[in-house]
PDB file of C-alpha atoms in Angstrom:
ATOM      1  CA  MET A   1     -67.233 -22.338   0.427  1.00 40.00           C
ATOM      2  CA  GLN A   2     -64.750 -21.784   3.313  1.00 43.00           C
ATOM      3  CA  GLN A   3     -61.801 -22.292   1.038  1.00 50.00           C
ATOM      4  CA  THR A   4     -63.142 -19.739  -1.426  1.00 50.00           C
ATOM      5  CA  ALA A   5     -63.609 -17.230   1.334  1.00 50.00           C
ATOM      6  CA  ASP A   6     -60.085 -17.748   2.540  1.00 72.00           C
ATOM      7  CA  LEU A   7     -58.643 -17.185  -0.940  1.00 72.00           C
ATOM      8  CA  ASN A   8     -60.444 -13.875  -1.157  1.00 79.00           C
ATOM      9  CA  ALA A   9     -59.786 -12.731   2.368  1.00 89.00           C
ATOM     10  CA  PRO A  10     -57.630  -9.555   2.752  1.00 93.00           C
ATOM     11  CA  VAL A  11     -54.013 -10.051   3.846  1.00 96.00           C
ATOM     12  CA  THR A  12     -52.074  -7.470   5.958  1.00 97.00           C
ATOM     13  CA  ILE A  13     -48.394  -7.218   5.259  1.00 96.00           C
ATOM     14  CA  THR A  14     -45.692  -4.579   5.898  1.00 95.00           C
ATOM     15  CA  ASN A  15     -44.487  -2.837   2.771  1.00 96.00           C
ATOM     16  CA  CYS A  16     -41.914   0.091   3.098  1.00 95.00           C
ATOM     17  CA  GLY A  17     -42.598   0.312   6.861  1.00 92.00           C
ATOM     18  CA  GLN A  18     -46.420   0.576   6.450  1.00 93.00           C
ATOM     19  CA  GLU A  19     -48.992  -2.044   7.434  1.00 94.00           C
ATOM     20  CA  ILE A  20     -51.275  -2.434   4.444  1.00 95.00           C
ATOM     21  CA  SER A  21     -54.375  -4.635   4.042  1.00 95.00           C
ATOM     22  CA  TYR A  22     -54.557  -6.039   0.494  1.00 96.00           C
ATOM     23  CA  PRO A  23     -57.777  -7.570  -0.723  1.00 95.00           C
ATOM     24  CA  ALA A  24     -57.060 -10.471  -3.137  1.00 94.00           C
ATOM     25  CA  PRO A  25     -55.985  -8.772  -6.393  1.00 97.00           C
ATOM     26  CA  GLN A  26     -58.203  -9.633  -9.390  1.00 97.00           C
ATOM     27  CA  ARG A  27     -56.592  -7.492 -12.082  1.00 98.00           C
ATOM     28  CA  PRO A  28     -52.992  -7.063 -11.171  1.00 98.00           C
ATOM     29  CA  VAL A  29     -50.482  -5.093 -13.292  1.00 98.00           C
ATOM     30  CA  ALA A  30     -46.697  -5.261 -13.043  1.00 98.00           C
ATOM     31  CA  TYR A  31     -44.150  -2.728 -14.126  1.00 98.00           C
ATOM     32  CA  ASP A  32     -40.792  -3.704 -15.726  1.00 97.00           C
ATOM     33  CA  VAL A  33     -38.788  -6.834 -15.465  1.00 97.00           C
ATOM     34  CA  SER A  34     -38.622  -6.595 -11.649  1.00 97.00           C
ATOM     35  CA  GLY A  35     -42.312  -6.722 -10.962  1.00 98.00           C
ATOM     36  CA  THR A  36     -43.271  -8.939 -13.961  1.00 98.00           C
ATOM     37  CA  GLU A  37     -40.770 -11.659 -13.292  1.00 98.00           C
ATOM     38  CA  LYS A  38     -41.454 -11.768  -9.489  1.00 98.00           C
ATOM     39  CA  MET A  39     -45.011 -12.463 -10.496  1.00 98.00           C
ATOM     40  CA  PHE A  40     -44.153 -15.049 -13.216  1.00 98.00           C
ATOM     41  CA  SER A  41     -41.697 -16.843 -10.867  1.00 98.00           C
ATOM     42  CA  LEU A  42     -44.598 -17.528  -8.516  1.00 98.00           C
ATOM     43  CA  GLY A  43     -46.760 -18.976 -11.293  1.00 98.00           C
ATOM     44  CA  LEU A  44     -49.089 -15.934 -11.374  1.00 98.00           C
ATOM     45  CA  ALA A  45     -49.052 -15.162 -15.157  1.00 98.00           C
ATOM     46  CA  ASP A  46     -52.545 -16.412 -15.710  1.00 97.00           C
ATOM     47  CA  ARG A  47     -53.873 -14.191 -12.961  1.00 97.00           C
ATOM     48  CA  MET A  48     -52.367 -10.930 -14.315  1.00 98.00           C
ATOM     49  CA  ARG A  49     -54.304  -8.188 -16.167  1.00 98.00           C
ATOM     50  CA  GLY A  50     -50.985  -7.128 -17.894  1.00 98.00           C
ATOM     51  CA  TYR A  51     -47.536  -5.632 -17.589  1.00 98.00           C
ATOM     52  CA  VAL A  52     -45.842  -2.445 -18.692  1.00 98.00           C
ATOM     53  CA  MET A  53     -42.203  -2.447 -19.943  1.00 97.00           C
ATOM     54  CA  ASN A  54     -39.979  -0.008 -21.720  1.00 95.00           C
ATOM     55  CA  LYS A  55     -38.835  -1.161 -25.185  1.00 95.00           C
ATOM     56  CA  LEU A  56     -35.309  -0.993 -23.738  1.00 93.00           C
ATOM     57  CA  GLY A  57     -36.152  -4.188 -21.781  1.00 93.00           C
ATOM     58  CA  ASP A  58     -36.973  -6.244 -24.852  1.00 95.00           C
ATOM     59  CA  PRO A  59     -33.606  -8.133 -24.941  1.00 95.00           C
ATOM     60  CA  ALA A  60     -34.168  -9.074 -21.254  1.00 95.00           C
ATOM     61  CA  ILE A  61     -37.544 -10.645 -22.298  1.00 95.00           C
ATOM     62  CA  ALA A  62     -35.838 -12.597 -25.078  1.00 93.00           C
ATOM     63  CA  GLY A  63     -33.428 -14.092 -22.584  1.00 93.00           C
ATOM     64  CA  SER A  64     -35.923 -14.614 -19.811  1.00 97.00           C
ATOM     65  CA  PRO A  65     -36.702 -18.119 -18.435  1.00 97.00           C
ATOM     66  CA  TRP A  66     -40.297 -16.886 -18.363  1.00 98.00           C
ATOM     67  CA  LYS A  67     -40.319 -15.845 -22.054  1.00 97.00           C
ATOM     68  CA  ASP A  68     -43.402 -17.897 -22.735  1.00 97.00           C
ATOM     69  CA  ASP A  69     -45.308 -16.160 -19.931  1.00 98.00           C
ATOM     70  CA  TYR A  70     -44.445 -12.768 -21.505  1.00 98.00           C
ATOM     71  CA  THR A  71     -46.352 -13.881 -24.640  1.00 97.00           C
ATOM     72  CA  LYS A  72     -49.361 -14.956 -22.674  1.00 97.00           C
ATOM     73  CA  VAL A  73     -49.832 -11.719 -20.714  1.00 98.00           C
ATOM     74  CA  GLN A  74     -50.930  -8.497 -22.379  1.00 98.00           C
ATOM     75  CA  ARG A  75     -48.264  -5.755 -22.638  1.00 98.00           C
ATOM     76  CA  LEU A  76     -50.092  -2.518 -21.722  1.00 98.00           C
ATOM     77  CA  GLY A  77     -47.317  -0.134 -22.513  1.00 97.00           C
ATOM     78  CA  THR A  78     -43.864   0.151 -24.015  1.00 97.00           C
ATOM     79  CA  SER A  79     -42.479   3.083 -21.966  1.00 95.00           C
ATOM     80  CA  ARG A  80     -42.951   4.195 -18.314  1.00 95.00           C
ATOM     81  CA  ILE A  81     -46.055   3.104 -16.409  1.00 97.00           C
ATOM     82  CA  THR A  82     -48.670   5.819 -15.967  1.00 97.00           C
ATOM     83  CA  ARG A  83     -51.722   6.332 -13.895  1.00 96.00           C
ATOM     84  CA  GLU A  84     -53.736   6.489 -17.154  1.00 97.00           C
ATOM     85  CA  ILE A  85     -52.503   3.000 -18.246  1.00 97.00           C
ATOM     86  CA  VAL A  86     -53.483   1.279 -15.015  1.00 97.00           C
ATOM     87  CA  VAL A  87     -56.804   3.178 -14.816  1.00 97.00           C
ATOM     88  CA  ASP A  88     -57.649   2.255 -18.428  1.00 97.00           C
ATOM     89  CA  ALA A  89     -56.743  -1.347 -17.768  1.00 98.00           C
ATOM     90  CA  LYS A  90     -59.115  -1.341 -14.777  1.00 98.00           C
ATOM     91  CA  ALA A  91     -56.340  -2.641 -12.663  1.00 98.00           C
ATOM     92  CA  ASP A  92     -56.977  -3.110  -8.965  1.00 98.00           C
ATOM     93  CA  TRP A  93     -53.275  -3.663  -7.836  1.00 98.00           C
ATOM     94  CA  VAL A  94     -49.916  -2.565  -9.210  1.00 98.00           C
ATOM     95  CA  ILE A  95     -46.311  -3.562  -8.412  1.00 98.00           C
ATOM     96  CA  ALA A  96     -43.444  -1.183  -9.206  1.00 98.00           C
ATOM     97  CA  GLY A  97     -40.450   0.507  -7.579  1.00 97.00           C
ATOM     98  CA  TRP A  98     -40.328   3.975  -6.107  1.00 96.00           C
ATOM     99  CA  GLY A  99     -38.634   6.358  -8.429  1.00 93.00           C
ATOM    100  CA  SER A 100     -38.643   3.985 -11.306  1.00 89.00           C
ATOM    101  CA  GLY A 101     -42.268   3.225 -11.652  1.00 96.00           C
ATOM    102  CA  PHE A 102     -44.092   5.139  -8.948  1.00 97.00           C
ATOM    103  CA  SER A 103     -43.226   8.869  -8.976  1.00 95.00           C
ATOM    104  CA  GLU A 104     -44.594  12.150  -7.600  1.00 94.00           C
ATOM    105  CA  GLU A 105     -43.266  13.953 -10.564  1.00 94.00           C
ATOM    106  CA  ARG A 106     -45.144  11.715 -13.039  1.00 93.00           C
ATOM    107  CA  GLY A 107     -48.263  11.627 -10.931  1.00 95.00           C
ATOM    108  CA  ILE A 108     -48.393   7.971 -10.162  1.00 97.00           C
ATOM    109  CA  THR A 109     -47.948   7.314  -6.462  1.00 97.00           C
ATOM    110  CA  PRO A 110     -49.571   4.719  -4.084  1.00 96.00           C
ATOM    111  CA  GLN A 111     -51.571   7.504  -2.526  1.00 95.00           C
ATOM    112  CA  LEU A 112     -52.891   8.754  -5.810  1.00 96.00           C
ATOM    113  CA  LEU A 113     -53.791   5.279  -6.984  1.00 97.00           C
ATOM    114  CA  ASP A 114     -55.469   4.481  -3.682  1.00 95.00           C
ATOM    115  CA  GLN A 115     -57.842   7.363  -4.397  1.00 96.00           C
ATOM    116  CA  VAL A 116     -59.136   5.547  -7.415  1.00 95.00           C
ATOM    117  CA  GLY A 117     -59.398   2.159  -5.737  1.00 95.00           C
ATOM    118  CA  ILE A 118     -56.011   0.776  -6.897  1.00 97.00           C
ATOM    119  CA  ARG A 119     -53.724  -0.864  -4.393  1.00 97.00           C
ATOM    120  CA  SER A 120     -49.938  -0.645  -4.702  1.00 97.00           C
ATOM    121  CA  TYR A 121     -46.934  -2.694  -3.741  1.00 98.00           C
ATOM    122  CA  LEU A 122     -43.487  -1.161  -3.822  1.00 98.00           C
ATOM    123  CA  HIS A 123     -40.321  -3.151  -4.323  1.00 98.00           C
ATOM    124  CA  THR A 124     -38.639  -3.424  -0.978  1.00 97.00           C
ATOM    125  CA  GLU A 125     -35.296  -2.596  -2.605  1.00 96.00           C
ATOM    126  CA  THR A 126     -36.645   0.965  -3.261  1.00 96.00           C
ATOM    127  CA  CYS A 127     -38.008   1.597   0.245  1.00 96.00           C
ATOM    128  CA  TRP A 128     -34.864   3.315   1.373  1.00 95.00           C
ATOM    129  CA  ASN A 129     -36.087   6.439  -0.377  1.00 92.00           C
ATOM    130  CA  PHE A 130     -39.828   6.239   0.086  1.00 93.00           C
ATOM    131  CA  GLY A 131     -42.154   8.003   2.557  1.00 81.00           C
ATOM    132  CA  ASP A 132     -41.622   9.012   6.182  1.00 79.00           C
ATOM    133  CA  LYS A 133     -40.581   5.538   7.339  1.00 76.00           C
ATOM    134  CA  LYS A 134     -37.616   4.958   5.106  1.00 83.00           C
ATOM    135  CA  THR A 135     -36.540   1.436   5.434  1.00 91.00           C
ATOM    136  CA  THR A 136     -33.196   0.012   4.207  1.00 94.00           C
ATOM    137  CA  VAL A 137     -33.094  -3.641   3.264  1.00 96.00           C
ATOM    138  CA  PRO A 138     -30.116  -5.153   1.432  1.00 96.00           C
ATOM    139  CA  PRO A 139     -31.066  -5.939  -2.259  1.00 97.00           C
ATOM    140  CA  LEU A 140     -31.181  -9.758  -2.051  1.00 98.00           C
ATOM    141  CA  GLU A 141     -32.939  -9.717   1.344  1.00 98.00           C
ATOM    142  CA  ALA A 142     -35.455  -7.186  -0.259  1.00 98.00           C
ATOM    143  CA  LEU A 143     -36.034  -9.783  -3.137  1.00 98.00           C
ATOM    144  CA  TYR A 144     -36.778 -12.589  -0.612  1.00 98.00           C
ATOM    145  CA  ALA A 145     -39.109 -10.214   1.260  1.00 98.00           C
ATOM    146  CA  ASP A 146     -40.999  -9.369  -1.979  1.00 98.00           C
ATOM    147  CA  LEU A 147     -41.409 -12.978  -2.954  1.00 98.00           C
ATOM    148  CA  ALA A 148     -42.670 -13.851   0.519  1.00 98.00           C
ATOM    149  CA  ASN A 149     -45.079 -10.909   0.544  1.00 98.00           C
ATOM    150  CA  LEU A 150     -46.401 -11.668  -2.927  1.00 98.00           C
ATOM    151  CA  GLY A 151     -46.912 -15.279  -1.843  1.00 98.00           C
ATOM    152  CA  LYS A 152     -49.107 -14.072   1.004  1.00 98.00           C
ATOM    153  CA  ILE A 153     -51.125 -11.514  -1.143  1.00 98.00           C
ATOM    154  CA  PHE A 154     -51.804 -14.109  -3.792  1.00 98.00           C
ATOM    155  CA  LYS A 155     -52.209 -17.055  -1.559  1.00 97.00           C
ATOM    156  CA  VAL A 156     -49.233 -19.001  -2.998  1.00 98.00           C
ATOM    157  CA  GLU A 157     -47.193 -19.024   0.138  1.00 97.00           C
ATOM    158  CA  GLN A 158     -45.684 -22.493  -0.283  1.00 98.00           C
ATOM    159  CA  ARG A 159     -44.526 -21.704  -3.736  1.00 98.00           C
ATOM    160  CA  ALA A 160     -42.923 -18.552  -2.496  1.00 98.00           C
ATOM    161  CA  THR A 161     -41.262 -20.359   0.500  1.00 98.00           C
ATOM    162  CA  ASP A 162     -39.879 -23.004  -1.881  1.00 98.00           C
ATOM    163  CA  LEU A 163     -38.659 -20.444  -4.366  1.00 98.00           C
ATOM    164  CA  VAL A 164     -36.921 -18.381  -1.665  1.00 98.00           C
ATOM    165  CA  ALA A 165     -35.273 -21.493  -0.258  1.00 98.00           C
ATOM    166  CA  ASP A 166     -33.948 -22.487  -3.653  1.00 98.00           C
ATOM    167  CA  LEU A 167     -32.534 -19.045  -4.344  1.00 98.00           C
ATOM    168  CA  LYS A 168     -30.888 -18.906  -0.937  1.00 98.00           C
ATOM    169  CA  ASN A 169     -29.327 -22.361  -1.555  1.00 98.00           C
ATOM    170  CA  ARG A 170     -27.961 -21.248  -4.908  1.00 98.00           C
ATOM    171  CA  VAL A 171     -26.584 -18.122  -3.362  1.00 98.00           C
ATOM    172  CA  ALA A 172     -24.860 -20.161  -0.565  1.00 98.00           C
ATOM    173  CA  LYS A 173     -23.365 -22.416  -3.291  1.00 98.00           C
ATOM    174  CA  VAL A 174     -21.888 -19.491  -5.163  1.00 98.00           C
ATOM    175  CA  GLN A 175     -20.444 -18.033  -2.037  1.00 97.00           C
ATOM    176  CA  GLN A 176     -18.753 -21.447  -1.217  1.00 96.00           C
ATOM    177  CA  SER A 177     -16.919 -21.043  -4.508  1.00 95.00           C
ATOM    178  CA  ILE A 178     -15.250 -17.818  -3.516  1.00 96.00           C
ATOM    179  CA  PRO A 179     -11.432 -18.589  -3.164  1.00 94.00           C
ATOM    180  CA  ALA A 180      -9.886 -18.096   0.172  1.00 91.00           C
ATOM    181  CA  ASN A 181      -7.098 -15.463   0.742  1.00 88.00           C
ATOM    182  CA  VAL A 182      -7.891 -13.594  -2.450  1.00 90.00           C
ATOM    183  CA  ARG A 183      -8.723  -9.845  -2.332  1.00 93.00           C
ATOM    184  CA  PRO A 184     -12.289  -9.295  -3.560  1.00 96.00           C
ATOM    185  CA  ALA A 185     -12.253  -7.750  -7.056  1.00 97.00           C
ATOM    186  CA  LYS A 186     -13.341  -4.113  -7.203  1.00 98.00           C
ATOM    187  CA  VAL A 187     -16.121  -3.893  -9.689  1.00 98.00           C
ATOM    188  CA  PHE A 188     -17.541  -0.922 -11.520  1.00 98.00           C
ATOM    189  CA  VAL A 189     -21.040  -1.215 -12.957  1.00 98.00           C
ATOM    190  CA  TYR A 190     -21.578   0.672 -16.133  1.00 98.00           C
ATOM    191  CA  ASP A 191     -25.091   1.074 -17.349  1.00 97.00           C
ATOM    192  CA  SER A 192     -24.768   3.953 -19.715  1.00 96.00           C
ATOM    193  CA  GLY A 193     -23.770   7.668 -20.020  1.00 96.00           C
ATOM    194  CA  THR A 194     -20.890   9.435 -21.622  1.00 95.00           C
ATOM    195  CA  ASP A 195     -20.540  12.793 -19.704  1.00 95.00           C
ATOM    196  CA  GLN A 196     -21.534  10.998 -16.509  1.00 96.00           C
ATOM    197  CA  PRO A 197     -21.647   7.269 -16.127  1.00 97.00           C
ATOM    198  CA  PHE A 198     -24.961   5.818 -14.782  1.00 97.00           C
ATOM    199  CA  THR A 199     -24.207   3.115 -12.258  1.00 98.00           C
ATOM    200  CA  ALA A 200     -25.440   1.027  -9.275  1.00 97.00           C
ATOM    201  CA  GLY A 201     -25.076   2.322  -5.732  1.00 97.00           C
ATOM    202  CA  LYS A 202     -25.592   0.670  -2.375  1.00 97.00           C
ATOM    203  CA  HIS A 203     -29.313   0.027  -2.767  1.00 97.00           C
ATOM    204  CA  ALA A 204     -29.299  -1.474  -6.282  1.00 97.00           C
ATOM    205  CA  ALA A 205     -29.189  -5.210  -6.906  1.00 98.00           C
ATOM    206  CA  PRO A 206     -25.740  -5.419  -8.512  1.00 98.00           C
ATOM    207  CA  THR A 207     -24.123  -4.508  -5.163  1.00 98.00           C
ATOM    208  CA  ASP A 208     -25.367  -7.872  -3.691  1.00 98.00           C
ATOM    209  CA  ILE A 209     -24.978  -9.735  -6.956  1.00 98.00           C
ATOM    210  CA  ILE A 210     -21.233  -8.711  -7.070  1.00 98.00           C
ATOM    211  CA  ALA A 211     -20.739  -9.449  -3.344  1.00 98.00           C
ATOM    212  CA  THR A 212     -22.308 -12.881  -3.616  1.00 98.00           C
ATOM    213  CA  ALA A 213     -19.886 -13.713  -6.456  1.00 98.00           C
ATOM    214  CA  GLY A 214     -16.939 -12.664  -4.407  1.00 97.00           C
ATOM    215  CA  GLY A 215     -16.384  -9.115  -5.563  1.00 98.00           C
ATOM    216  CA  ARG A 216     -17.107  -5.638  -4.191  1.00 98.00           C
ATOM    217  CA  ASN A 217     -19.013  -2.859  -5.890  1.00 98.00           C
ATOM    218  CA  ALA A 218     -16.394  -0.129  -6.248  1.00 98.00           C
ATOM    219  CA  LEU A 219     -19.102   2.536  -5.759  1.00 97.00           C
ATOM    220  CA  GLY A 220     -21.198   0.485  -3.376  1.00 96.00           C
ATOM    221  CA  ASP A 221     -20.879   3.133  -0.597  1.00 95.00           C
ATOM    222  CA  LEU A 222     -23.066   5.483  -2.446  1.00 95.00           C
ATOM    223  CA  GLU A 223     -26.355   5.920  -0.653  1.00 95.00           C
ATOM    224  CA  LYS A 224     -28.267   5.539  -3.860  1.00 95.00           C
ATOM    225  CA  GLY A 225     -29.915   2.966  -6.015  1.00 95.00           C
ATOM    226  CA  TRP A 226     -29.176   3.578  -9.660  1.00 96.00           C
ATOM    227  CA  THR A 227     -27.492   6.912 -10.071  1.00 96.00           C
ATOM    228  CA  SER A 228     -25.136   9.104 -12.157  1.00 97.00           C
ATOM    229  CA  VAL A 229     -21.595   9.924 -10.896  1.00 97.00           C
ATOM    230  CA  GLY A 230     -18.575  11.576 -12.401  1.00 96.00           C
ATOM    231  CA  TRP A 231     -15.678   9.733 -14.078  1.00 98.00           C
ATOM    232  CA  GLU A 232     -13.276  10.852 -11.367  1.00 96.00           C
ATOM    233  CA  PRO A 233     -14.741   8.510  -8.658  1.00 97.00           C
ATOM    234  CA  VAL A 234     -14.512   5.677 -11.088  1.00 97.00           C
ATOM    235  CA  VAL A 235     -10.875   6.425 -11.770  1.00 97.00           C
ATOM    236  CA  GLN A 236     -10.083   6.728  -8.112  1.00 97.00           C
ATOM    237  CA  ALA A 237     -11.809   3.467  -7.364  1.00 97.00           C
ATOM    238  CA  ALA A 238      -9.475   1.712  -9.919  1.00 98.00           C
ATOM    239  CA  PRO A 239     -11.863  -1.195 -10.584  1.00 98.00           C
ATOM    240  CA  ASP A 240     -10.385  -4.610 -11.452  1.00 98.00           C
ATOM    241  CA  VAL A 241     -13.469  -5.544 -13.509  1.00 98.00           C
ATOM    242  CA  ILE A 242     -16.293  -3.546 -15.300  1.00 98.00           C
ATOM    243  CA  VAL A 243     -19.755  -4.968 -15.508  1.00 98.00           C
ATOM    244  CA  ILE A 244     -21.624  -3.634 -18.577  1.00 98.00           C
ATOM    245  CA  ILE A 245     -25.423  -3.715 -18.253  1.00 98.00           C
ATOM    246  CA  ASP A 246     -26.842  -4.973 -21.562  1.00 96.00           C
ATOM    247  CA  TYR A 247     -30.171  -3.749 -22.888  1.00 94.00           C
ATOM    248  CA  ALA A 248     -31.595  -2.094 -25.961  1.00 92.00           C
ATOM    249  CA  ASP A 249     -29.985   1.345 -25.674  1.00 88.00           C
ATOM    250  CA  GLN A 250     -26.843   0.354 -27.540  1.00 91.00           C
ATOM    251  CA  PRO A 251     -24.871  -2.929 -28.033  1.00 95.00           C
ATOM    252  CA  ALA A 252     -22.752  -3.872 -25.095  1.00 96.00           C
ATOM    253  CA  ALA A 253     -19.751  -4.153 -27.535  1.00 97.00           C
ATOM    254  CA  ASP A 254     -20.169  -0.522 -28.306  1.00 97.00           C
ATOM    255  CA  LYS A 255     -20.203   0.435 -24.572  1.00 98.00           C
ATOM    256  CA  GLN A 256     -17.073  -1.540 -24.128  1.00 98.00           C
ATOM    257  CA  LYS A 257     -15.344   0.265 -26.989  1.00 98.00           C
ATOM    258  CA  PHE A 258     -16.388   3.558 -25.403  1.00 98.00           C
ATOM    259  CA  LEU A 259     -14.863   2.574 -22.053  1.00 98.00           C
ATOM    260  CA  GLU A 260     -11.689   1.243 -23.667  1.00 98.00           C
ATOM    261  CA  ALA A 261     -11.107   4.508 -25.577  1.00 97.00           C
ATOM    262  CA  HIS A 262     -12.112   6.938 -22.732  1.00 97.00           C
ATOM    263  CA  PRO A 263      -8.996   8.991 -21.930  1.00 97.00           C
ATOM    264  CA  ALA A 264      -9.657   9.128 -18.281  1.00 95.00           C
ATOM    265  CA  LEU A 265      -9.805   5.347 -17.861  1.00 97.00           C
ATOM    266  CA  GLN A 266      -6.590   4.412 -19.501  1.00 97.00           C
ATOM    267  CA  ALA A 267      -4.893   3.704 -16.072  1.00 95.00           C
ATOM    268  CA  VAL A 268      -7.882   1.714 -14.743  1.00 98.00           C
ATOM    269  CA  PRO A 269      -6.888  -1.991 -14.293  1.00 98.00           C
ATOM    270  CA  ALA A 270     -10.113  -3.311 -15.759  1.00 98.00           C
ATOM    271  CA  VAL A 271      -9.497  -1.422 -18.993  1.00 98.00           C
ATOM    272  CA  GLN A 272      -5.848  -2.233 -19.077  1.00 98.00           C
ATOM    273  CA  GLN A 273      -6.485  -5.943 -18.711  1.00 97.00           C
ATOM    274  CA  LYS A 274      -9.655  -5.879 -20.710  1.00 97.00           C
ATOM    275  CA  ARG A 275     -11.696  -7.417 -17.832  1.00 98.00           C
ATOM    276  CA  PHE A 276     -15.357  -6.713 -18.979  1.00 98.00           C
ATOM    277  CA  PHE A 277     -18.407  -8.746 -18.080  1.00 98.00           C
ATOM    278  CA  VAL A 278     -21.721  -8.312 -19.806  1.00 98.00           C
ATOM    279  CA  MET A 279     -24.809  -8.628 -17.605  1.00 98.00           C
ATOM    280  CA  SER A 280     -28.381  -8.703 -18.921  1.00 97.00           C
ATOM    281  CA  TYR A 281     -30.616  -5.927 -17.664  1.00 96.00           C
ATOM    282  CA  GLY A 282     -32.993  -8.754 -16.583  1.00 97.00           C
ATOM    283  CA  ASP A 283     -30.298 -10.159 -14.322  1.00 98.00           C
ATOM    284  CA  ALA A 284     -29.233  -6.835 -12.888  1.00 98.00           C
ATOM    285  CA  VAL A 285     -32.582  -5.369 -11.723  1.00 97.00           C
ATOM    286  CA  SER A 286     -34.370  -6.626  -8.614  1.00 97.00           C
ATOM    287  CA  GLY A 287     -35.803 -10.082  -9.390  1.00 98.00           C
ATOM    288  CA  PRO A 288     -35.314 -13.859  -9.174  1.00 98.00           C
ATOM    289  CA  ARG A 289     -32.742 -13.666 -11.985  1.00 98.00           C
ATOM    290  CA  ASN A 290     -30.360 -11.745  -9.656  1.00 98.00           C
ATOM    291  CA  VAL A 291     -29.103 -15.205  -8.447  1.00 98.00           C
ATOM    292  CA  LYS A 292     -28.369 -16.233 -11.948  1.00 98.00           C
ATOM    293  CA  GLY A 293     -26.465 -12.986 -12.411  1.00 98.00           C
ATOM    294  CA  ALA A 294     -24.405 -13.903  -9.366  1.00 98.00           C
ATOM    295  CA  GLU A 295     -23.767 -17.407 -10.674  1.00 98.00           C
ATOM    296  CA  ASP A 296     -22.601 -16.213 -14.013  1.00 98.00           C
ATOM    297  CA  PHE A 297     -20.475 -13.439 -12.683  1.00 98.00           C
ATOM    298  CA  ALA A 298     -18.892 -15.731 -10.129  1.00 98.00           C
ATOM    299  CA  ALA A 299     -17.982 -18.120 -12.992  1.00 98.00           C
ATOM    300  CA  TYR A 300     -16.301 -15.130 -14.707  1.00 98.00           C
ATOM    301  CA  LEU A 301     -14.381 -14.044 -11.598  1.00 98.00           C
ATOM    302  CA  ARG A 302     -13.060 -17.611 -11.119  1.00 96.00           C
ATOM    303  CA  SER A 303     -11.977 -17.697 -14.692  1.00 96.00           C
ATOM    304  CA  VAL A 304      -9.664 -14.678 -14.041  1.00 94.00           C
ATOM    305  CA  GLY A 305      -8.457 -16.035 -10.712  1.00 89.00           C
ATOM    306  CA  ARG A 306     -10.703 -13.978  -8.420  1.00 92.00           C
TER     307      ARG A 306
END
């Protein structure tokens, strides 16, 4: 009986600068690849009420190491997460990011969910822009923090500890492969957009993925997560490599053709030398696949002498 009581006992953790007591979730819901795969990687698929994911993420599911788990857990929506979805699902706990899942404009915030008895957990990566106690944690450190916190909330602490240790070891191995005395490649992350490119700033996972691999996000000084910029900063940055984020908006090959034909980019080294790397959306958003993204991108950089 004591063991059962311990499993159901509330756990207090710090999330986005706030101490929050979490009763053991009975009907948890995850949003997007980030939340869903953090849960799957800790073996929590059979404890989930469901997940919500935009159809744009479907290719990321197809390439996921947890593809089988996606088939076992109910998909509750194929667009943005909403308060209605989680209330209708009788969820008691939700994981999502601030600005991507949780949003004041769309009427789904931790405070509003709390009013109907649903606890929330925000991805640490997005805490830089949330609430009064804005906390900035580098993306990979934020991933490790989330996995450790989820381990405590769901009472799978040893599994979380082992997973984080494995991810850190893999990161260290990638970093050891960085050639000495070589200038880090400047890398532009291209998600989408024609008039204005949508890219990754300082607080988005690709900044750390690129750094781990031995490069530097050319727009990594932007105090943003994922954001739109003009083409002029891209031209001025003169990236050596362009990372194209691949999901179901349009084929990555079409994105590359657009970039190669863009008049403003003709003098950019990456375009001139046709140095493009395609990264799955599933590897590029906060989650355990970030390390695979770093491993694969590092292999690409080594192949071009960087």
